[in-house]
CSV table of C-alpha atoms and ligand atoms in Angstrom, one decimal:
chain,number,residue,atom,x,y,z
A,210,UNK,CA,0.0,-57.5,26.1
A,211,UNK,CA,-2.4,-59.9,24.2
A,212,UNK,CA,-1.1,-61.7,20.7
A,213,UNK,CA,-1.5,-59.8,17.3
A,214,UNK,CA,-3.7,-62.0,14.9
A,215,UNK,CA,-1.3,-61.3,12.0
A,216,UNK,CA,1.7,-63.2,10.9
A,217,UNK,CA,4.2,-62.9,8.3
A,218,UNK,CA,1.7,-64.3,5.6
A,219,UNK,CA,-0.5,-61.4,6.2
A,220,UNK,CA,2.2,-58.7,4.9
A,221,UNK,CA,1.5,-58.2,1.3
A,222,UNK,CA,4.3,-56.0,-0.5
A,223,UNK,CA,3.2,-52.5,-1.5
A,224,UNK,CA,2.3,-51.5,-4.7
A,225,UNK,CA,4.3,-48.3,-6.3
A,226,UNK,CA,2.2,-48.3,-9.3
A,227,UNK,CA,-1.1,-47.9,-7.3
A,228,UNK,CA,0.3,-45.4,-5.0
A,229,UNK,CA,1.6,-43.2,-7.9
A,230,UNK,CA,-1.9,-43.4,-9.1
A,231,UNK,CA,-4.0,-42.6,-6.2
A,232,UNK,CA,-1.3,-39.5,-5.3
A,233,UNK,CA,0.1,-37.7,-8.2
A,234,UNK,CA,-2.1,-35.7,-10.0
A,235,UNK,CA,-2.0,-32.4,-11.7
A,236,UNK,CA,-2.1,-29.6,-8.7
A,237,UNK,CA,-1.2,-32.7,-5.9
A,238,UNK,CA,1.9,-32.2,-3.6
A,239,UNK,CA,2.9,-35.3,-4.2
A,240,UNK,CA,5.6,-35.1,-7.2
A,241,UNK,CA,6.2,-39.3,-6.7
A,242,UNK,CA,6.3,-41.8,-4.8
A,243,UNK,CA,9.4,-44.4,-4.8
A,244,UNK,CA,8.9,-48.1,-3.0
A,245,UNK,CA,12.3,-49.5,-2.3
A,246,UNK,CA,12.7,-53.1,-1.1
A,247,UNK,CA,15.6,-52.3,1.1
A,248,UNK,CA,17.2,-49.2,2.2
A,249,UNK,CA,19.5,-47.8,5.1
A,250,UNK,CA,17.3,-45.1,6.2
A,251,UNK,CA,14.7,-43.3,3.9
A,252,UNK,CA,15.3,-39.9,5.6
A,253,UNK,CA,19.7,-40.2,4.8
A,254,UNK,CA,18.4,-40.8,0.8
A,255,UNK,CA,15.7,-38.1,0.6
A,256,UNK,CA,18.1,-35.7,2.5
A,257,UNK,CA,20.5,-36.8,-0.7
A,258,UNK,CA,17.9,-36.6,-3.1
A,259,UNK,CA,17.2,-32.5,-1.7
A,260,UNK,CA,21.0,-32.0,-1.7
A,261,UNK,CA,20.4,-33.0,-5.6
A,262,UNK,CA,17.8,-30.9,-6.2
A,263,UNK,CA,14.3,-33.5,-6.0
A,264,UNK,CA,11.4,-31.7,-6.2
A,265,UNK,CA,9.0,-30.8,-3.2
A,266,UNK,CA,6.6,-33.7,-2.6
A,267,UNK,CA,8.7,-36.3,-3.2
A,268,UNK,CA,8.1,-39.6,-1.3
A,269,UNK,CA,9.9,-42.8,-0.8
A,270,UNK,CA,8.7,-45.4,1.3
A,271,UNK,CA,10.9,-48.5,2.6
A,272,UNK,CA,9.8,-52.3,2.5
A,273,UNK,CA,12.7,-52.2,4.9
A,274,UNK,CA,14.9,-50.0,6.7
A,275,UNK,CA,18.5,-51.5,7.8
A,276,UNK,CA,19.5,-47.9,9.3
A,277,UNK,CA,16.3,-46.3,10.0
A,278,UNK,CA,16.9,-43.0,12.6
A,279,UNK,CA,14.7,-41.9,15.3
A,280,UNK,CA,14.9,-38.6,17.3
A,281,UNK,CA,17.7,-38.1,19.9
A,282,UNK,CA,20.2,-40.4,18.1
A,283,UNK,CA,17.8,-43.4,18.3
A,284,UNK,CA,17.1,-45.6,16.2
A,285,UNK,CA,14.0,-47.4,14.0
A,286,UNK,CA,13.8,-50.7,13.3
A,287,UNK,CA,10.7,-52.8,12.3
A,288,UNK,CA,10.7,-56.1,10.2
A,289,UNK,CA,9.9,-56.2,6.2
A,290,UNK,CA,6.4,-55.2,5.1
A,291,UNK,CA,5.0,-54.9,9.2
A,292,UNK,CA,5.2,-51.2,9.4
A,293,UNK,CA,5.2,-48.1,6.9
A,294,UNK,CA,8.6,-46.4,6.8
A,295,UNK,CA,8.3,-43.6,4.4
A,296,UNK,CA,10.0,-40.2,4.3
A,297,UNK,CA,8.8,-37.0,2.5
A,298,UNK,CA,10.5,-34.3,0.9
A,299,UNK,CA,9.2,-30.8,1.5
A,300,UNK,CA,10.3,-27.3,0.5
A,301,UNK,CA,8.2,-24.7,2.8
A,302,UNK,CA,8.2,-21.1,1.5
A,303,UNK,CA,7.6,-20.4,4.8
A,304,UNK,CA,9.7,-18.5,7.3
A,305,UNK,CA,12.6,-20.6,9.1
A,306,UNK,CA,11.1,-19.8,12.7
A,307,UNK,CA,7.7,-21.6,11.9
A,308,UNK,CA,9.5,-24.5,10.8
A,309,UNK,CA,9.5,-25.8,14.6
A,310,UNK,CA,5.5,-26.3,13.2
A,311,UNK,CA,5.8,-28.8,10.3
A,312,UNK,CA,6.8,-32.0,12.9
A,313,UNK,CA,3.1,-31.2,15.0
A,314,UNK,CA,1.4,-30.4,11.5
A,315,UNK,CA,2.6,-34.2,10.0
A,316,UNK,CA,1.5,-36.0,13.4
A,317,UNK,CA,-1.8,-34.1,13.8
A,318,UNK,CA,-2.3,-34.8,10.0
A,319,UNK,CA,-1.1,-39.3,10.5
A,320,UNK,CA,-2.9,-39.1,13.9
A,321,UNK,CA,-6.1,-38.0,11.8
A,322,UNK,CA,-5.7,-40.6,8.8
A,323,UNK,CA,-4.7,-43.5,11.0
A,324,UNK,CA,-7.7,-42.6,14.0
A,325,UNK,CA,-10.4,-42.6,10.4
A,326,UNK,CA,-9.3,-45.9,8.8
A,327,UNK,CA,-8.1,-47.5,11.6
A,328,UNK,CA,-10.7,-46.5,14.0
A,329,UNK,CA,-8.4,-46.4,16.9
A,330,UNK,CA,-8.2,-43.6,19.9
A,331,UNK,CA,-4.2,-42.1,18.4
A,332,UNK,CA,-3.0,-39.4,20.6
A,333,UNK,CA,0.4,-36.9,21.1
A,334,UNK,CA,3.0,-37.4,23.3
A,335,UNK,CA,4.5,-33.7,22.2
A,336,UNK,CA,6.2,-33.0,19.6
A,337,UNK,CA,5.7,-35.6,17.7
A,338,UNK,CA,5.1,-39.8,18.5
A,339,UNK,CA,1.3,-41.2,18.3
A,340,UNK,CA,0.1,-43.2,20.9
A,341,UNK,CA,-2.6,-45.3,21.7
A,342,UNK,CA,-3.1,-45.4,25.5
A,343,UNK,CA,0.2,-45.0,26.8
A,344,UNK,CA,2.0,-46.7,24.1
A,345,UNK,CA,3.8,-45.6,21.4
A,346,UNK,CA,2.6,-46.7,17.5
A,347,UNK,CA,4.1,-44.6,15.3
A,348,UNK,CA,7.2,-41.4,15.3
A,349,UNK,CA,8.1,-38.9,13.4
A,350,UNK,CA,11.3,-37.5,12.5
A,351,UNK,CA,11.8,-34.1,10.7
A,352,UNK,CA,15.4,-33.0,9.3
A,353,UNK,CA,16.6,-29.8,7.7
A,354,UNK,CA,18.8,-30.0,4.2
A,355,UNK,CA,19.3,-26.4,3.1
A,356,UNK,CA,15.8,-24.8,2.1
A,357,UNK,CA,14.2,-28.3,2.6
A,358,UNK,CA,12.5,-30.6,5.0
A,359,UNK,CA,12.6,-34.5,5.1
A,360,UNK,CA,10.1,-35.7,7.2
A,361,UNK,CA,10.1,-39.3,8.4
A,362,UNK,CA,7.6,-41.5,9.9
A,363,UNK,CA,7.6,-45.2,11.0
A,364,UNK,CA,4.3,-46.6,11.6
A,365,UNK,CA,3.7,-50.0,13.4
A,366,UNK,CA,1.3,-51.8,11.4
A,367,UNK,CA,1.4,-55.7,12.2
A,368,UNK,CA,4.6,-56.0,14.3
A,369,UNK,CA,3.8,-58.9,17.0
A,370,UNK,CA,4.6,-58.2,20.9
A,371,UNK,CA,8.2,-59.8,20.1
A,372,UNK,CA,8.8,-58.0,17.3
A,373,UNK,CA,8.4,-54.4,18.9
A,374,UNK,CA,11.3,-52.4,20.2
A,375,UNK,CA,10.2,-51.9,23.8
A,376,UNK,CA,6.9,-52.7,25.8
A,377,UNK,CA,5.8,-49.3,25.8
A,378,UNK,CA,5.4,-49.6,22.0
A,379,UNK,CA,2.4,-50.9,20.2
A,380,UNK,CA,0.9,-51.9,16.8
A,381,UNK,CA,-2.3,-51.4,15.0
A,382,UNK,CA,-2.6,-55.5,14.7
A,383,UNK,CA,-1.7,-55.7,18.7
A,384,UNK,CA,-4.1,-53.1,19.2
A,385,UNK,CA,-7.3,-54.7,17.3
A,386,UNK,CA,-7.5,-51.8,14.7
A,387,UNK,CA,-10.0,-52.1,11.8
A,388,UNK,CA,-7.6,-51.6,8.9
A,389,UNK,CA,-4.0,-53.1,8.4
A,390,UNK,CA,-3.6,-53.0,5.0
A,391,UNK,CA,-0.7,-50.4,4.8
A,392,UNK,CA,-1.6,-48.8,1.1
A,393,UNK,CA,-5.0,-47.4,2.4
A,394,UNK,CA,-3.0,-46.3,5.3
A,395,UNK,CA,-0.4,-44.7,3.4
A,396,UNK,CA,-2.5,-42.8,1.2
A,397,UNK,CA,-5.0,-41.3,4.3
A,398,UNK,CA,-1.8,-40.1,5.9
A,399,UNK,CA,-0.2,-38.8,2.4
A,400,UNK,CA,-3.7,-37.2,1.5
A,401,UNK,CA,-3.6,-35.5,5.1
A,402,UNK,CA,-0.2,-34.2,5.2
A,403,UNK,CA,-1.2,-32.6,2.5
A,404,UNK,CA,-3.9,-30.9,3.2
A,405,UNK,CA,-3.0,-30.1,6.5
A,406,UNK,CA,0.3,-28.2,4.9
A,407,UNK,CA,-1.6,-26.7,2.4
A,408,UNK,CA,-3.4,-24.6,5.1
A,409,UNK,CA,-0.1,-23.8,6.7
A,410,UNK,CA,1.7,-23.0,3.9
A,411,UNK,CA,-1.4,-20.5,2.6
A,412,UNK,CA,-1.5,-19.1,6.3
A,413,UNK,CA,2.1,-18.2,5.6
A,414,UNK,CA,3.8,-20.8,8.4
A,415,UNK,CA,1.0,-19.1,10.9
A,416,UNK,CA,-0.4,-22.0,12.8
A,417,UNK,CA,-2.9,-20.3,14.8
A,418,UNK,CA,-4.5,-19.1,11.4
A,419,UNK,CA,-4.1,-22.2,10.1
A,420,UNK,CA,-6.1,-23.8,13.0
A,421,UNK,CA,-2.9,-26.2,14.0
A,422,UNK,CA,-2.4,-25.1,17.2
A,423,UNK,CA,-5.6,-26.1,17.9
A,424,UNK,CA,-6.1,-29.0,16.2
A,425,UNK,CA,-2.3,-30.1,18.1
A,426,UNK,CA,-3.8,-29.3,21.7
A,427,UNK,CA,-7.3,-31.5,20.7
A,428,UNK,CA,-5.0,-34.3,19.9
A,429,UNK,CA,-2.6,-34.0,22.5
A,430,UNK,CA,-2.3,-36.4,25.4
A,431,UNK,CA,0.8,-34.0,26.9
A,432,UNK,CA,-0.9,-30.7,27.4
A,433,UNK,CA,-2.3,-30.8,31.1
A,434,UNK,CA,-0.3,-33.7,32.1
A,435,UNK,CA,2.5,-33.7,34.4
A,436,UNK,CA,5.7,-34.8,32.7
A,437,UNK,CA,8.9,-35.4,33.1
A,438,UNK,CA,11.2,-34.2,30.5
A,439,UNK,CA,14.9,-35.4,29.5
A,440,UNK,CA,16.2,-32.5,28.1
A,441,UNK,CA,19.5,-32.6,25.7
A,442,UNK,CA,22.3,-33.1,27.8
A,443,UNK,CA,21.6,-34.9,31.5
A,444,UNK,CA,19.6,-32.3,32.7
A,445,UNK,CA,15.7,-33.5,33.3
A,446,UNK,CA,12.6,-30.9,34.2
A,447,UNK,CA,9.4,-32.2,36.3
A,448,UNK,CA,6.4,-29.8,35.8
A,449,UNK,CA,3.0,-29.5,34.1
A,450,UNK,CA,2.8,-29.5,30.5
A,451,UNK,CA,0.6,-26.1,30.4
A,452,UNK,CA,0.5,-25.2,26.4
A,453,UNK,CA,1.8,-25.4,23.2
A,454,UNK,CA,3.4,-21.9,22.1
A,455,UNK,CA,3.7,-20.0,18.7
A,456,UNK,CA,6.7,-22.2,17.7
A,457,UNK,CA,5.2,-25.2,18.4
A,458,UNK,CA,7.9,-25.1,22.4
A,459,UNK,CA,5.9,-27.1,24.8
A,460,UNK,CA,5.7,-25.1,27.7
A,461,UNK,CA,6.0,-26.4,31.2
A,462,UNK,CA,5.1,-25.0,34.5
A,463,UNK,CA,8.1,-26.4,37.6
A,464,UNK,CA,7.3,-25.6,40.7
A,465,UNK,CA,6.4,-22.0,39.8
A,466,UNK,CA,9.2,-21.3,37.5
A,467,UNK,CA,7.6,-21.3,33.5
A,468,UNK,CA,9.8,-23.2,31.1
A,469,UNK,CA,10.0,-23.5,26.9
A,470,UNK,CA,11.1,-26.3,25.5
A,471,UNK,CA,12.0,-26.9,21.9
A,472,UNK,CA,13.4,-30.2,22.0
A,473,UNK,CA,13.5,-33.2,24.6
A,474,UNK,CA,12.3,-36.6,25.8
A,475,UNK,CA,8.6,-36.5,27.5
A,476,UNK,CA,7.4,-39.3,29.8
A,477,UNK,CA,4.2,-38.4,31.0
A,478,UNK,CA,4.0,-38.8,35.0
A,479,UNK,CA,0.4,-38.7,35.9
A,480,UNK,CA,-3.3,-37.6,35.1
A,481,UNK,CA,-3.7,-33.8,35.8
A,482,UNK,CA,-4.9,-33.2,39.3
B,122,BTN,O1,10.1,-41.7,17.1
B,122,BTN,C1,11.1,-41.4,16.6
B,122,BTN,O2,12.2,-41.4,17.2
B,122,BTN,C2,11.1,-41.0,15.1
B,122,BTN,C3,11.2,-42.3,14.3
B,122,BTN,C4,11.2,-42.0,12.8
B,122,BTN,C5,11.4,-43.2,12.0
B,122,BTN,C6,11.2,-43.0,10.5
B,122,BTN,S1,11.1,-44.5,9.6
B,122,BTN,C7,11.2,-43.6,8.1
B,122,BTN,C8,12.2,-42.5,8.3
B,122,BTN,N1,13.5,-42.9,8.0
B,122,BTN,C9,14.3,-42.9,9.0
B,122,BTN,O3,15.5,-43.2,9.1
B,122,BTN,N2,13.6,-42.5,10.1
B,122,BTN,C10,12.3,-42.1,9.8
């Protein structure tokens, strides 16, 4: 994997005044934007913050997390000020049964934002991580608190080869990308998010009406693919990835037998035949 070209000296802080700026405005989503130095997880605080009664569209992004969650009981972890580790609060008026939707509508909506300013190829490992080639650069994590959703995301912005988790992930300063400078980042993916649910939320949770599904299957680097999926529990499916269904279920073909998935760990095996 070759060297980033960034070093601690190149991870400015962020600036809350300029995001509140750029992002809350009469008839915006976004309701405020918080920038904590240091925080266990930003998706355990908003989830408090809902419980409390914080308005839709609140955001609170983390210099550093010391907690941060992934999916599946995983975890996140990324040194100070070389990723974005932000978490939104959202209140869909939406039926329940779409909500399976919201996860795919934020990563079609970051993969968007981050493919424009960075000018790198992002695509979805299903439901919800970016990757560039077949490494991972960002997740997303989506949790339910009573009528809301907090929904997560830790991008990888200048983490160096040591600094990453594993070697299947990646950064945008490992990977050559044209911008690095997280508040331009943060603000594409914020603006997107927003735009993206707006159409959902006006198309009543309906994400074919809302042209998700298909913008999810353009972006999507599972659909077609043969996979191997670790389900929860021990048990593990080998198939093709054949679609995406009304829930947002990926659904797999095994040997003959047609499978719905709402949950579970994908590795992608090899190309389509
Ligand atoms: O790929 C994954 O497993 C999802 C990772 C989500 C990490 C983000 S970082 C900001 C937010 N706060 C958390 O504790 N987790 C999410």
């Amino acid at each position: 994997m070759p060297e980033s070209r960034y070093s601690d000296l190149d991870r400015p802080p962020l600036s809350e005044a300029a995001l509140n700026r750029a992002l809350v405005r009469p008839g915006s989503l976004w309701t405020g934007v918080t920038v904590v130095d240091s925080t266990g997880s930003t998706n355990a605080d908003l989830a408090d913050a809902a419980r409390g009664g914080a308005p839709e569209g609140t955001v609170l992004v983390a210099e550093e997390q010391r907690a941060g969650r992934g999916r599946l009981g995983r975890a996140w972890s990324s040194p100070p000020r070389s990723g974005l580790t932000f978490s939104i609060l959202l209140r869909p008026g939406v039926p329940v049964a779409a909500h399976g939707w919201l996860t795919l509508l934020y990563a079609v909506a970051a993969a968007s934002a981050v493919r424009r300013l960075a000018e790198v190829d992002v695509r979805l490992k299903w439901p919800n991580d970016l990757l560039i080639g077949e490494r991972k650069l960002a997740g997303v994590l989506a949790e339910r608190v009573d009528d809301a959703v907090i929904i997560g995301m830790g991008l990888n912005v200048t983490l160096r080869p040591d600094e990453l988790p594993a070697e299947t992930a990646t950064s945008l300063g490992i990977e050559e990308a044209a911008c690095l400078d997280r508040d331009p980042l943060l603000r594409a993916v914020l603006r997107e998010v927003e735009s993206h649910y707006r159409d959902w939320t006006e198309a009543k949770g309906d994400a074919e009406a809302a042209g998700l599904r298909s913008a999810y299957l353009a972006s999507s680097a599972t659909v077609g693919r043969r996979v191997r999926v670790q389900l929860p529990g021990e048990t593990t499916l080998t198939g093709q990835a054949t679609g995406i269904d009304h829930f947002g279920h990926l659904q797999v073909d095994a040997a003959g037998e047609q499978y719905t998935l709402s949950a579970g760990d994908v590795v992608h095996v090899r190309p389509a035949a």
